[in-house]
């Protein structure tokens, strides 16, 4: 069959509501890293799903943040806003268990964009009394004229087919925009850096994840073995000591977890070398951010 419909779907919401989880579940593979901590997704990431007659291009975005003091937060809010303007359909995700003032911030942005918006109420697996959702849904209906309101559990892939089918109804007619076997716009190097960053986020506590970024310096892929060298950038000497850990144990743990997942991605053995280096206050400095790839 040939593709008759295609278009872009922006996935928007405050941090931690499950945007990246939803993308991965719809695509059936891990395109975008996830974690219980905010600021996990820093970039705009495409996940492309091609069925027999529809090509849907999902755009995962960083969460919309209230705090615009730091260059990193401003950068992430800009990404979220510009993605909305380029999309054919917007998915606005909220957490079924709580509405926060940042959700209102997102809603304000949506009012300015004039696109069909599907409200996705996520994490319904955590709602014990499902009947309690109904008055909540009624209230949300008064806030905005949504094209649809769909409760899901992204984690359990619950009700995602109905979401996908409503999305495809709203897409414009058109040919495939990407090769039919392509699933993301990101390079392998990018995906590897993100896997390392995900393990780092899980392994370290509190503020540290926001102060780190990963840069791939060496990448040599051969049939059976891939050699990778990566730098973990932190903002201060003290953070460097934390990432390395006592006797290097923390860095070793991050390396082992990352290596296993990269081996699955590449289907080769992987030799992974990690360094930790300091670049002072890089998240608060537009120039330092650009030098690390945050354009
Ligand atoms: N219980 C539950 N947890 C979820 C669901 N979807 C996502 N999560 C969790 O919520 C956290 C944030 O998810 P993530 O996709 O990174 O959120 P994002 O910041 O919006 O991209 C992670 O710990 C996910 O495992 C869901 O449907 N149910
Ligand atoms: Mg995310």
Short mmCIF file of C-alpha atoms and ligand atoms in Angstrom, two decimals:
data_model
loop_
_atom_site.label_atom_id
_atom_site.label_comp_id
_atom_site.label_asym_id
_atom_site.label_seq_id
_atom_site.Cartn_x
_atom_site.Cartn_y
_atom_site.Cartn_z
CA UNK A 1 0.00 0.00 0.00
CA UNK A 2 1.07 3.59 -0.36
CA UNK A 3 1.11 6.33 2.23
CA UNK A 4 -1.89 8.63 1.87
CA UNK A 5 -1.63 10.57 5.13
CA UNK A 6 1.36 12.03 6.94
CA UNK A 7 2.22 14.72 9.43
CA UNK A 8 3.85 15.93 12.61
CA UNK A 9 2.48 15.35 16.11
CA UNK A 10 3.98 17.44 18.93
CA UNK A 11 4.03 15.81 22.37
CA UNK A 12 3.79 18.63 24.92
CA UNK A 13 3.50 18.75 28.70
CA UNK A 14 5.26 19.67 31.88
CA UNK A 15 8.23 17.54 33.04
CA UNK A 16 7.59 13.99 34.18
CA UNK A 17 4.06 13.41 32.85
CA UNK A 18 5.28 10.59 30.59
CA UNK A 19 5.93 12.20 27.20
CA UNK A 20 9.00 10.15 26.36
CA UNK A 21 7.45 6.95 27.72
CA UNK A 22 4.45 7.49 25.45
CA UNK A 23 6.68 7.99 22.41
CA UNK A 24 8.67 4.84 23.14
CA UNK A 25 5.55 2.73 23.67
CA UNK A 26 3.87 3.94 20.49
CA UNK A 27 7.05 3.28 18.51
CA UNK A 28 7.66 -0.06 20.21
CA UNK A 29 11.29 0.80 20.86
CA UNK A 30 13.33 3.10 23.01
CA UNK A 31 13.81 6.30 21.05
CA UNK A 32 13.88 8.77 23.92
CA UNK A 33 15.36 8.26 27.37
CA UNK A 34 13.06 8.45 30.41
CA UNK A 35 13.45 8.79 34.18
CA UNK A 36 11.53 9.82 37.29
CA UNK A 37 13.52 13.07 37.33
CA UNK A 38 12.61 16.26 35.48
CA UNK A 39 14.83 17.63 32.69
CA UNK A 40 15.60 14.20 31.33
CA UNK A 41 14.62 15.13 27.77
CA UNK A 42 16.63 18.13 26.60
CA UNK A 43 16.18 17.93 22.88
CA UNK A 44 13.52 17.68 20.29
CA UNK A 45 13.46 14.03 19.22
CA UNK A 46 11.55 12.58 16.29
CA UNK A 47 9.95 9.15 16.47
CA UNK A 48 8.63 8.06 13.08
CA UNK A 49 5.91 5.42 12.80
CA UNK A 50 4.98 4.15 9.36
CA UNK A 51 2.04 1.81 8.88
CA UNK A 52 0.62 0.62 5.56
CA UNK A 53 -1.03 3.95 4.71
CA UNK A 54 -0.11 6.52 7.40
CA UNK A 55 3.20 8.04 8.45
CA UNK A 56 3.07 9.75 11.83
CA UNK A 57 6.06 11.76 12.94
CA UNK A 58 6.00 12.28 16.69
CA UNK A 59 8.09 15.04 18.22
CA UNK A 60 9.09 14.46 21.83
CA UNK A 61 9.96 17.67 23.63
CA UNK A 62 11.56 18.80 26.87
CA UNK A 63 8.97 19.58 29.51
CA UNK A 64 7.71 23.13 29.81
CA UNK A 65 9.36 24.67 32.88
CA UNK A 66 8.41 27.50 35.13
CA UNK A 67 11.92 28.46 36.12
CA UNK A 68 13.40 30.46 33.24
CA UNK A 69 16.42 31.70 35.16
CA UNK A 70 18.90 29.24 33.76
CA UNK A 71 19.97 29.12 30.12
CA UNK A 72 19.09 25.40 30.04
CA UNK A 73 15.47 26.04 31.12
CA UNK A 74 15.04 28.86 28.62
CA UNK A 75 16.45 26.62 25.92
CA UNK A 76 14.01 23.82 26.76
CA UNK A 77 10.96 26.11 26.82
CA UNK A 78 11.94 27.51 23.43
CA UNK A 79 12.17 24.02 21.98
CA UNK A 80 8.70 23.12 23.30
CA UNK A 81 7.10 26.28 21.92
CA UNK A 82 8.63 26.09 18.46
CA UNK A 83 7.70 22.41 18.07
CA UNK A 84 4.05 23.25 18.71
CA UNK A 85 4.02 25.78 15.88
CA UNK A 86 5.43 23.27 13.37
CA UNK A 87 3.03 20.43 14.20
CA UNK A 88 -0.21 19.34 12.51
CA UNK A 89 -1.60 17.89 15.73
CA UNK A 90 -0.64 18.55 19.35
CA UNK A 91 -0.85 15.99 22.13
CA UNK A 92 -1.06 17.65 25.52
CA UNK A 93 -0.16 15.13 28.22
CA UNK A 94 -1.09 15.50 31.85
CA UNK A 95 -0.67 13.24 34.86
CA UNK A 96 -4.03 11.81 35.97
CA UNK A 97 -3.01 12.02 39.60
CA UNK A 98 -2.24 15.74 39.73
CA UNK A 99 -2.73 19.03 37.96
CA UNK A 100 0.01 21.60 38.59
CA UNK A 101 0.50 25.26 37.76
CA UNK A 102 2.96 24.22 35.05
CA UNK A 103 0.07 22.45 33.31
CA UNK A 104 -1.67 25.82 33.15
CA UNK A 105 1.47 27.29 31.58
CA UNK A 106 1.30 24.67 28.84
CA UNK A 107 -2.38 25.35 28.31
CA UNK A 108 -1.66 29.05 27.80
CA UNK A 109 0.89 28.16 25.12
CA UNK A 110 -1.67 25.91 23.42
CA UNK A 111 -4.25 28.67 23.24
CA UNK A 112 -1.83 30.64 21.11
CA UNK A 113 -1.17 27.91 18.56
CA UNK A 114 -4.48 27.16 16.78
CA UNK A 115 -3.92 23.43 16.13
CA UNK A 116 -6.13 20.46 16.99
CA UNK A 117 -5.15 19.39 20.50
CA UNK A 118 -5.73 15.94 21.97
CA UNK A 119 -5.66 15.87 25.75
CA UNK A 120 -4.01 12.67 26.98
CA UNK A 121 -4.60 11.85 30.62
CA UNK A 122 -1.69 9.56 31.47
CA UNK A 123 -0.84 7.21 34.33
CA UNK A 124 -4.41 6.00 34.84
CA UNK A 125 -2.87 2.80 36.20
CA UNK A 126 -2.19 4.86 39.34
CA UNK A 127 -5.81 5.98 39.72
CA UNK A 128 -7.62 3.58 42.03
CA UNK A 129 -11.07 5.11 41.73
CA UNK A 130 -11.58 5.43 37.97
CA UNK A 131 -14.98 7.11 38.50
CA UNK A 132 -13.14 10.05 40.04
CA UNK A 133 -11.67 10.78 36.60
CA UNK A 134 -15.03 11.87 35.18
CA UNK A 135 -15.54 15.13 37.11
CA UNK A 136 -11.87 15.88 36.45
CA UNK A 137 -12.43 15.40 32.72
CA UNK A 138 -15.49 17.71 32.86
CA UNK A 139 -13.42 20.43 34.43
CA UNK A 140 -10.71 20.06 31.79
CA UNK A 141 -13.32 20.34 29.03
CA UNK A 142 -14.11 23.83 30.27
CA UNK A 143 -10.50 24.93 30.10
CA UNK A 144 -10.00 24.38 26.37
CA UNK A 145 -11.83 22.99 23.37
CA UNK A 146 -9.92 19.74 22.95
CA UNK A 147 -10.36 17.66 19.79
CA UNK A 148 -10.43 14.55 22.02
CA UNK A 149 -9.77 13.59 25.61
CA UNK A 150 -8.16 10.17 25.98
CA UNK A 151 -7.13 8.50 29.26
CA UNK A 152 -4.15 6.13 28.87
CA UNK A 153 -1.41 4.37 30.70
CA UNK A 154 1.69 4.90 28.58
CA UNK A 155 3.68 2.58 30.81
CA UNK A 156 1.27 -0.32 30.30
CA UNK A 157 0.51 0.61 26.67
CA UNK A 158 -3.12 0.85 27.73
CA UNK A 159 -5.53 2.59 25.30
CA UNK A 160 -2.77 3.69 22.95
CA UNK A 161 -4.50 2.23 19.87
CA UNK A 162 -7.46 4.56 20.27
CA UNK A 163 -5.06 7.48 20.69
CA UNK A 164 -3.21 6.51 17.52
CA UNK A 165 -6.42 6.11 15.58
CA UNK A 166 -7.71 9.56 16.61
CA UNK A 167 -4.34 11.05 15.65
CA UNK A 168 -4.43 9.51 12.18
CA UNK A 169 -7.93 10.96 11.62
CA UNK A 170 -6.52 14.43 12.23
CA UNK A 171 -3.46 14.14 9.98
CA UNK A 172 -3.48 15.85 6.59
CA UNK A 173 -3.30 13.93 3.33
CA UNK A 174 0.18 13.60 1.98
CA UNK A 175 3.04 11.28 1.01
CA UNK A 176 5.67 9.77 3.29
CA UNK A 177 8.06 12.45 4.53
CA UNK A 178 10.79 10.03 5.69
CA UNK A 179 12.01 6.68 4.36
CA UNK A 180 9.58 4.02 5.54
CA UNK A 181 12.18 2.13 7.61
CA UNK A 182 13.48 5.20 9.45
CA UNK A 183 12.40 5.46 13.11
CA UNK A 184 14.23 8.56 14.37
CA UNK A 185 16.10 11.63 13.16
CA UNK A 186 18.88 11.12 15.67
CA UNK A 187 22.24 9.58 14.87
CA UNK A 188 23.64 6.51 16.58
CA UNK A 189 26.21 8.73 18.31
CA UNK A 190 23.42 10.84 19.75
CA UNK A 191 21.52 7.78 20.94
CA UNK A 192 24.66 6.45 22.63
CA UNK A 193 25.29 9.75 24.42
CA UNK A 194 21.68 9.73 25.60
CA UNK A 195 21.92 6.16 26.93
CA UNK A 196 24.98 7.14 28.97
CA UNK A 197 23.15 10.23 30.26
CA UNK A 198 20.14 8.11 31.27
CA UNK A 199 22.31 5.76 33.35
CA UNK A 200 23.99 8.76 34.91
CA UNK A 201 20.62 10.28 35.86
CA UNK A 202 19.54 7.05 37.53
CA UNK A 203 22.83 6.54 39.33
CA UNK A 204 23.26 10.01 40.79
CA UNK A 205 21.15 11.95 43.24
CA UNK A 206 19.36 15.28 43.34
CA UNK A 207 20.72 18.18 41.35
CA UNK A 208 23.60 16.44 39.67
CA UNK A 209 21.70 15.18 36.60
CA UNK A 210 20.89 18.76 35.58
CA UNK A 211 24.54 19.67 35.59
CA UNK A 212 25.80 16.96 33.29
CA UNK A 213 25.98 16.36 29.58
CA UNK A 214 27.68 13.66 27.53
CA UNK A 215 29.85 14.09 24.49
CA UNK A 216 31.02 11.22 22.28
CA UNK A 217 34.66 11.79 21.35
CA UNK A 218 35.53 8.52 19.74
CA UNK A 219 33.33 6.08 17.82
CA UNK A 220 34.82 3.23 15.83
CA UNK A 221 32.35 0.58 14.73
CA UNK A 222 33.55 -2.70 13.33
CA UNK A 223 31.70 -5.89 12.56
CA UNK A 224 32.11 -7.46 15.99
CA UNK A 225 33.41 -4.70 18.24
CA UNK A 226 32.63 -1.02 18.66
CA UNK A 227 35.04 1.26 20.49
CA UNK A 228 33.48 4.29 22.14
CA UNK A 229 35.08 7.09 24.12
CA UNK A 230 32.79 9.55 25.87
CA UNK A 231 33.21 12.56 28.12
CA UNK A 232 30.77 13.29 30.92
CA UNK A 233 30.83 17.07 31.43
CA UNK A 234 29.99 18.41 34.88
CA UNK A 235 29.99 21.93 36.27
CA UNK A 236 32.23 21.62 39.32
CA UNK A 237 35.12 19.61 40.78
CA UNK A 238 32.86 18.30 43.56
CA UNK A 239 30.45 16.89 40.97
CA UNK A 240 33.31 15.20 39.20
CA UNK A 241 34.20 13.39 42.42
CA UNK A 242 30.58 12.23 42.82
CA UNK A 243 30.30 10.88 39.28
CA UNK A 244 33.57 8.99 39.63
CA UNK A 245 32.61 7.72 43.07
CA UNK A 246 34.64 5.94 45.71
CA UNK A 247 37.41 3.99 44.01
CA UNK A 248 35.73 4.76 40.68
CA UNK A 249 32.78 2.54 41.50
CA UNK A 250 30.05 4.97 40.40
CA UNK A 251 31.61 5.55 37.00
CA UNK A 252 32.11 1.84 36.61
CA UNK A 253 28.44 1.15 37.34
CA UNK A 254 27.28 3.80 34.87
CA UNK A 255 29.66 2.38 32.26
CA UNK A 256 28.49 -1.19 32.72
CA UNK A 257 24.78 -0.35 32.48
CA UNK A 258 25.34 1.88 29.46
CA UNK A 259 27.57 -0.64 27.71
CA UNK A 260 24.95 -3.40 27.99
CA UNK A 261 22.28 -1.23 26.42
CA UNK A 262 24.58 0.09 23.68
CA UNK A 263 25.52 -3.51 22.82
CA UNK A 264 21.83 -4.24 22.26
CA UNK A 265 21.41 -1.13 20.13
CA UNK A 266 24.43 -1.86 17.92
CA UNK A 267 24.37 -5.64 18.05
CA UNK A 268 28.14 -5.79 18.56
CA UNK A 269 30.38 -6.06 21.58
CA UNK A 270 31.22 -2.64 22.95
CA UNK A 271 34.38 -1.28 24.53
CA UNK A 272 33.30 1.85 26.37
CA UNK A 273 35.68 4.37 27.94
CA UNK A 274 34.29 7.21 30.05
CA UNK A 275 36.01 10.37 31.25
CA UNK A 276 34.64 13.00 33.59
CA UNK A 277 35.64 16.62 32.91
CA UNK A 278 34.68 19.98 34.38
CA UNK A 279 33.30 22.92 32.39
CA UNK A 280 32.25 25.53 34.93
CA UNK A 281 28.57 26.51 35.04
CA UNK A 282 27.91 25.32 31.51
CA UNK A 283 24.11 25.09 32.00
CA UNK A 284 23.99 28.77 32.91
CA UNK A 285 26.00 29.96 29.96
CA UNK A 286 24.62 30.18 26.42
CA UNK A 287 28.04 29.98 24.82
CA UNK A 288 29.13 26.89 26.73
CA UNK A 289 25.82 25.25 25.87
CA UNK A 290 26.29 25.91 22.15
CA UNK A 291 29.76 24.41 22.30
CA UNK A 292 28.21 21.22 23.69
CA UNK A 293 25.61 20.99 20.94
CA UNK A 294 22.58 22.77 22.42
CA UNK A 295 21.83 25.01 19.44
N1 LIG B 1 2.70 4.57 36.71
C1 LIG B 1 3.02 5.11 35.54
N2 LIG B 1 4.22 5.72 35.40
C2 LIG B 1 4.50 6.27 34.19
C3 LIG B 1 3.59 6.20 33.10
N3 LIG B 1 4.17 6.86 32.05
C4 LIG B 1 5.38 7.29 32.48
N4 LIG B 1 5.59 6.95 33.78
C5 LIG B 1 6.79 7.24 34.61
O1 LIG B 1 6.88 8.63 34.82
C6 LIG B 1 8.26 9.05 34.84
C7 LIG B 1 8.50 10.14 33.82
O2 LIG B 1 8.38 9.60 32.54
P1 LIG B 1 9.04 10.30 31.26
O3 LIG B 1 8.51 9.58 30.05
O4 LIG B 1 10.51 10.43 31.40
O5 LIG B 1 8.35 11.76 31.38
P2 LIG B 1 8.61 13.08 30.51
O6 LIG B 1 9.47 13.96 31.36
O7 LIG B 1 7.24 13.69 30.33
O8 LIG B 1 9.22 12.67 29.22
C8 LIG B 1 9.09 7.80 34.58
O9 LIG B 1 9.52 7.29 35.81
C9 LIG B 1 8.09 6.86 33.92
O10 LIG B 1 8.39 5.50 34.12
C10 LIG B 1 2.33 5.52 33.29
O11 LIG B 1 1.48 5.40 32.41
N5 LIG B 1 2.11 5.01 34.52
MG1 LIG B 2 10.98 13.20 28.37
#
